[in-house]
C-alpha positions as a LaTeX table, in Angstrom:
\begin{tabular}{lrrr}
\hline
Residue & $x$ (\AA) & $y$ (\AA) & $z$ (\AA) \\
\hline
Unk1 & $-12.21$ & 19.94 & $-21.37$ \\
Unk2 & $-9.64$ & 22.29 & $-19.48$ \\
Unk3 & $-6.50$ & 20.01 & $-18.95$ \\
Unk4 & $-5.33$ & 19.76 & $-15.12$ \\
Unk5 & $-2.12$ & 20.02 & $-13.99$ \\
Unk6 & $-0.69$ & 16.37 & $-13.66$ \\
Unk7 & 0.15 & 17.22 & $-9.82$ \\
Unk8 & $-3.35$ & 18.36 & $-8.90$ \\
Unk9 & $-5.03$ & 15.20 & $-10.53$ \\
Unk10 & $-2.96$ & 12.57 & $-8.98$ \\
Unk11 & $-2.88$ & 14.88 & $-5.55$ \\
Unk12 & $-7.18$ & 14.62 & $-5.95$ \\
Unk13 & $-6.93$ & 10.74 & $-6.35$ \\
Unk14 & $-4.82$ & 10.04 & $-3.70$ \\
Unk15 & $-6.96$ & 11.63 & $-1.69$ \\
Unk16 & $-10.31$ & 9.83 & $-2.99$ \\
Unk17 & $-7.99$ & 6.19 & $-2.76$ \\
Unk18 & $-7.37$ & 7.03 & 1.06 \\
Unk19 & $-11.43$ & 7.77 & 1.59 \\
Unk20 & $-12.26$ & 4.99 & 0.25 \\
Unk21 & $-10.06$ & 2.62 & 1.94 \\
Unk22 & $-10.28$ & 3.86 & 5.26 \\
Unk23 & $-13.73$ & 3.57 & 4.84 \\
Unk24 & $-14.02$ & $-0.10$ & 3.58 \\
Unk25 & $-11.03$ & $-1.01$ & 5.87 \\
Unk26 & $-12.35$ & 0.24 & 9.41 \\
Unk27 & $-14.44$ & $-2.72$ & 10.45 \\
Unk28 & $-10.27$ & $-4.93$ & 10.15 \\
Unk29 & $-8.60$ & $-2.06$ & 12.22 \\
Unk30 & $-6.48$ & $-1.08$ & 8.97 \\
Unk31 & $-6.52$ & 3.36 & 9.25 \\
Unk32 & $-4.79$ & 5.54 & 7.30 \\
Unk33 & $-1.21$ & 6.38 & 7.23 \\
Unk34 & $-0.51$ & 3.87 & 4.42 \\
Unk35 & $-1.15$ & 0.62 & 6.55 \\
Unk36 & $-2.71$ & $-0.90$ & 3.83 \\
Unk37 & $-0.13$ & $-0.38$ & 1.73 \\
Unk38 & 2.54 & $-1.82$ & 4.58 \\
Unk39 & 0.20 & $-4.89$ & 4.61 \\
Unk40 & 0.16 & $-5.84$ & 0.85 \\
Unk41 & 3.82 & $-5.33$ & 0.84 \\
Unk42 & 4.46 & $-7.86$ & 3.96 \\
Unk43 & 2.09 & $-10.42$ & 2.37 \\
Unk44 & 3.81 & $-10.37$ & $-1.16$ \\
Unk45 & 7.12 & $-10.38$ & 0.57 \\
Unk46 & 7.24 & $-12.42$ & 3.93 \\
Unk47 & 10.71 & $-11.75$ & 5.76 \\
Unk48 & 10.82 & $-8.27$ & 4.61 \\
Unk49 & 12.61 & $-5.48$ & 7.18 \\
Unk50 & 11.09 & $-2.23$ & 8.35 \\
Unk51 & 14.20 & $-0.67$ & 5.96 \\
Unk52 & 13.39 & $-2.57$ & 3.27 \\
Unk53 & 9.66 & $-1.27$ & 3.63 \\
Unk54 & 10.70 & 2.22 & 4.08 \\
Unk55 & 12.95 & 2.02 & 1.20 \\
Unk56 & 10.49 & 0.39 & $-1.09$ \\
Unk57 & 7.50 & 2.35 & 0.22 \\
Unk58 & 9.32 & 6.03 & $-0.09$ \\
Unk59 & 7.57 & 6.42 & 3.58 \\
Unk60 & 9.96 & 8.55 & 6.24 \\
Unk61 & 11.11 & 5.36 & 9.07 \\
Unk62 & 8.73 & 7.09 & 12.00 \\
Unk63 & 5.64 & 6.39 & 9.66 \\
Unk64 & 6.80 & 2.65 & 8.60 \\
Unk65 & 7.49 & 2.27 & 12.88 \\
Unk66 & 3.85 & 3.62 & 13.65 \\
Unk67 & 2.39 & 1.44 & 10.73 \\
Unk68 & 4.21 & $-1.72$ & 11.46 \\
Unk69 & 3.13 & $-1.19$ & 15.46 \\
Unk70 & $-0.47$ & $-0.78$ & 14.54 \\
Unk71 & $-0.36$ & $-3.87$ & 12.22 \\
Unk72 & 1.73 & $-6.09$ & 15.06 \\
Unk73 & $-1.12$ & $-4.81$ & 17.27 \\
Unk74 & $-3.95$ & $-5.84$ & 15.43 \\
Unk75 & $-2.37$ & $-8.85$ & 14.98 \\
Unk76 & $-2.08$ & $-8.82$ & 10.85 \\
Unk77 & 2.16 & $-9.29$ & 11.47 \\
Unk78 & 4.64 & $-10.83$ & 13.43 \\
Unk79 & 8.40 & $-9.75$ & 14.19 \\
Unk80 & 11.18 & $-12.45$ & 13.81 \\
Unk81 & 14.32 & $-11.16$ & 14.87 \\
Unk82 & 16.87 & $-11.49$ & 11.91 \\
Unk83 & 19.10 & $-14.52$ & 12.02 \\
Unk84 & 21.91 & $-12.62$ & 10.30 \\
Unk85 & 21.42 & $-9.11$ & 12.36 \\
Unk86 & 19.95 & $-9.85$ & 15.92 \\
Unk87 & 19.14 & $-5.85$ & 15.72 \\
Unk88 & 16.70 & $-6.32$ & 12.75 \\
Unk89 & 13.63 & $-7.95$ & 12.42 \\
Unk90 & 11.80 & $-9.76$ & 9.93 \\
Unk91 & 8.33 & $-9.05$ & 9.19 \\
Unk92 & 5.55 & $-12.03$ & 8.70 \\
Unk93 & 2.41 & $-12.04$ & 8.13 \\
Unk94 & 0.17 & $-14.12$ & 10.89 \\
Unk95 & $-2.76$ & $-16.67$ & 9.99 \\
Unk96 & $-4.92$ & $-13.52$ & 10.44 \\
Unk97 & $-3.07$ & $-11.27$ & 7.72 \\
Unk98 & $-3.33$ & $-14.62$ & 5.68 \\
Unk99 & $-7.12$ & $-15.19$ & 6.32 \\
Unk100 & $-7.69$ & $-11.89$ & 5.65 \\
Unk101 & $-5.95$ & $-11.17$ & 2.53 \\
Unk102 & $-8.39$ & $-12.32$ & $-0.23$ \\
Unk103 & $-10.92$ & $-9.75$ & 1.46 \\
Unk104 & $-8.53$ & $-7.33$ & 1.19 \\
Unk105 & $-7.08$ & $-8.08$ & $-2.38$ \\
Unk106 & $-11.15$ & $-8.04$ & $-3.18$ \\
Unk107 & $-11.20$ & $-4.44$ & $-1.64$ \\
Unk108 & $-8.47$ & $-3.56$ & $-3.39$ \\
Unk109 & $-9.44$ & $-4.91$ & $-7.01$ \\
Unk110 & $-12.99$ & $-3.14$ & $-6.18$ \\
Unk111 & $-11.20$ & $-0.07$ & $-6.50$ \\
Unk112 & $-9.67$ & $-0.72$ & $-9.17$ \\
Unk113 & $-12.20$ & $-1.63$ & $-11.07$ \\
Unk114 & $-13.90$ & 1.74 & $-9.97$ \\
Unk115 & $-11.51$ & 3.68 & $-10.98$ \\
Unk116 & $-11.35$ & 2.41 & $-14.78$ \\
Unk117 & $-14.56$ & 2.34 & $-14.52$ \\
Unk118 & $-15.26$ & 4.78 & $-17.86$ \\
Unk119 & $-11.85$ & 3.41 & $-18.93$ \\
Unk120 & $-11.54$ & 1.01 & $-21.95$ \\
Unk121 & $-8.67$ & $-2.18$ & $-21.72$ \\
Unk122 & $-6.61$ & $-0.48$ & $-23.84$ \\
Unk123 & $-6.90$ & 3.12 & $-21.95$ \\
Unk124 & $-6.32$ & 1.20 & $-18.76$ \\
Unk125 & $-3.13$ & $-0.59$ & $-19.61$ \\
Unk126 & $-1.84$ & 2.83 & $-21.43$ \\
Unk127 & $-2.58$ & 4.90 & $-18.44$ \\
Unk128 & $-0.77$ & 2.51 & $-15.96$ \\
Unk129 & 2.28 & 2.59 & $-18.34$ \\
Unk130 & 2.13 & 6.01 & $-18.28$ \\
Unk131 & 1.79 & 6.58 & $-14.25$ \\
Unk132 & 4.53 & 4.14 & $-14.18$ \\
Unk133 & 6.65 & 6.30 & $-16.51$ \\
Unk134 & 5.79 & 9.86 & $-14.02$ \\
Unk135 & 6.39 & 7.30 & $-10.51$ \\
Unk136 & 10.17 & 6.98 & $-12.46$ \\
Unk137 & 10.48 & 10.77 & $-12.91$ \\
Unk138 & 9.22 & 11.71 & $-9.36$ \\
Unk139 & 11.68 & 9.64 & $-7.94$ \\
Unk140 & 14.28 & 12.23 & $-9.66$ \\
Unk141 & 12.68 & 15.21 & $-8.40$ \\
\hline
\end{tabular}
């Protein structure tokens, strides 16, 4: 089998993650531009800032302002202004995001389990090390 350049194969996945989910996301509002990702993070970590996100995310600050709009929109989060910085905001997630989330986490594990589909335990847990390893080094490029 000819061997891929790392780049193009995890360029080709990204691309087949973000069909996916926009498709199975639609019918909740949830579109593309990483708003899924925006959501999981506000759910595991209630009280987070839009900085915080951006930081964490690696997303430029216009596309964590468009995603945290859409998702205050839609009604999945709620802005509470900061306590110790009246200029900040803290995100929340609403009874909606909370409702919602084990449909989501069961979209999400759905695609994971596609994914490793051909892959045994042991390949699975070896090749998340390993993506793990090249997230580190593309953070130094």
């Amino acid at each position: 089998m000819k061997k891929e350049p790392i780049g193009k194969l995890i360029s080709n996945l990204q691309r087949q993650n973000q069909k996916y989910l926009a498709r199975e996301l639609a019918p909740y509002g949830i579109g593309g531009g990483g708003q899924h990702s925006f959501l999981k993070l506000i759910l595991g970590h209630p009280g987070i800032t839009q900085d915080q996100m951006t930081n964490e995310m690696k997303f430029d600050k216009a596309t964590t302002a468009r995603s945290v709009k859409h998702l205050e929109h839609l009604g999945y989060i709620e802005r509470r202004t900061d306590p110790k910085d009246r200029r900040s905001s803290l995100l929340y997630p609403t009874a909606k995001s909370l409702e919602f989330a084990p449909v989501f986490q069961a979209i999400m594990d759905e695609l994971n389990r596609k994914l490793s589909a051909n892959l045994t335990e042991e390949e699975a847990d070896l090749l998340v090390t390993l993506l793990q390893k090249i997230s580190i080094n593309s953070g130094e490029l």
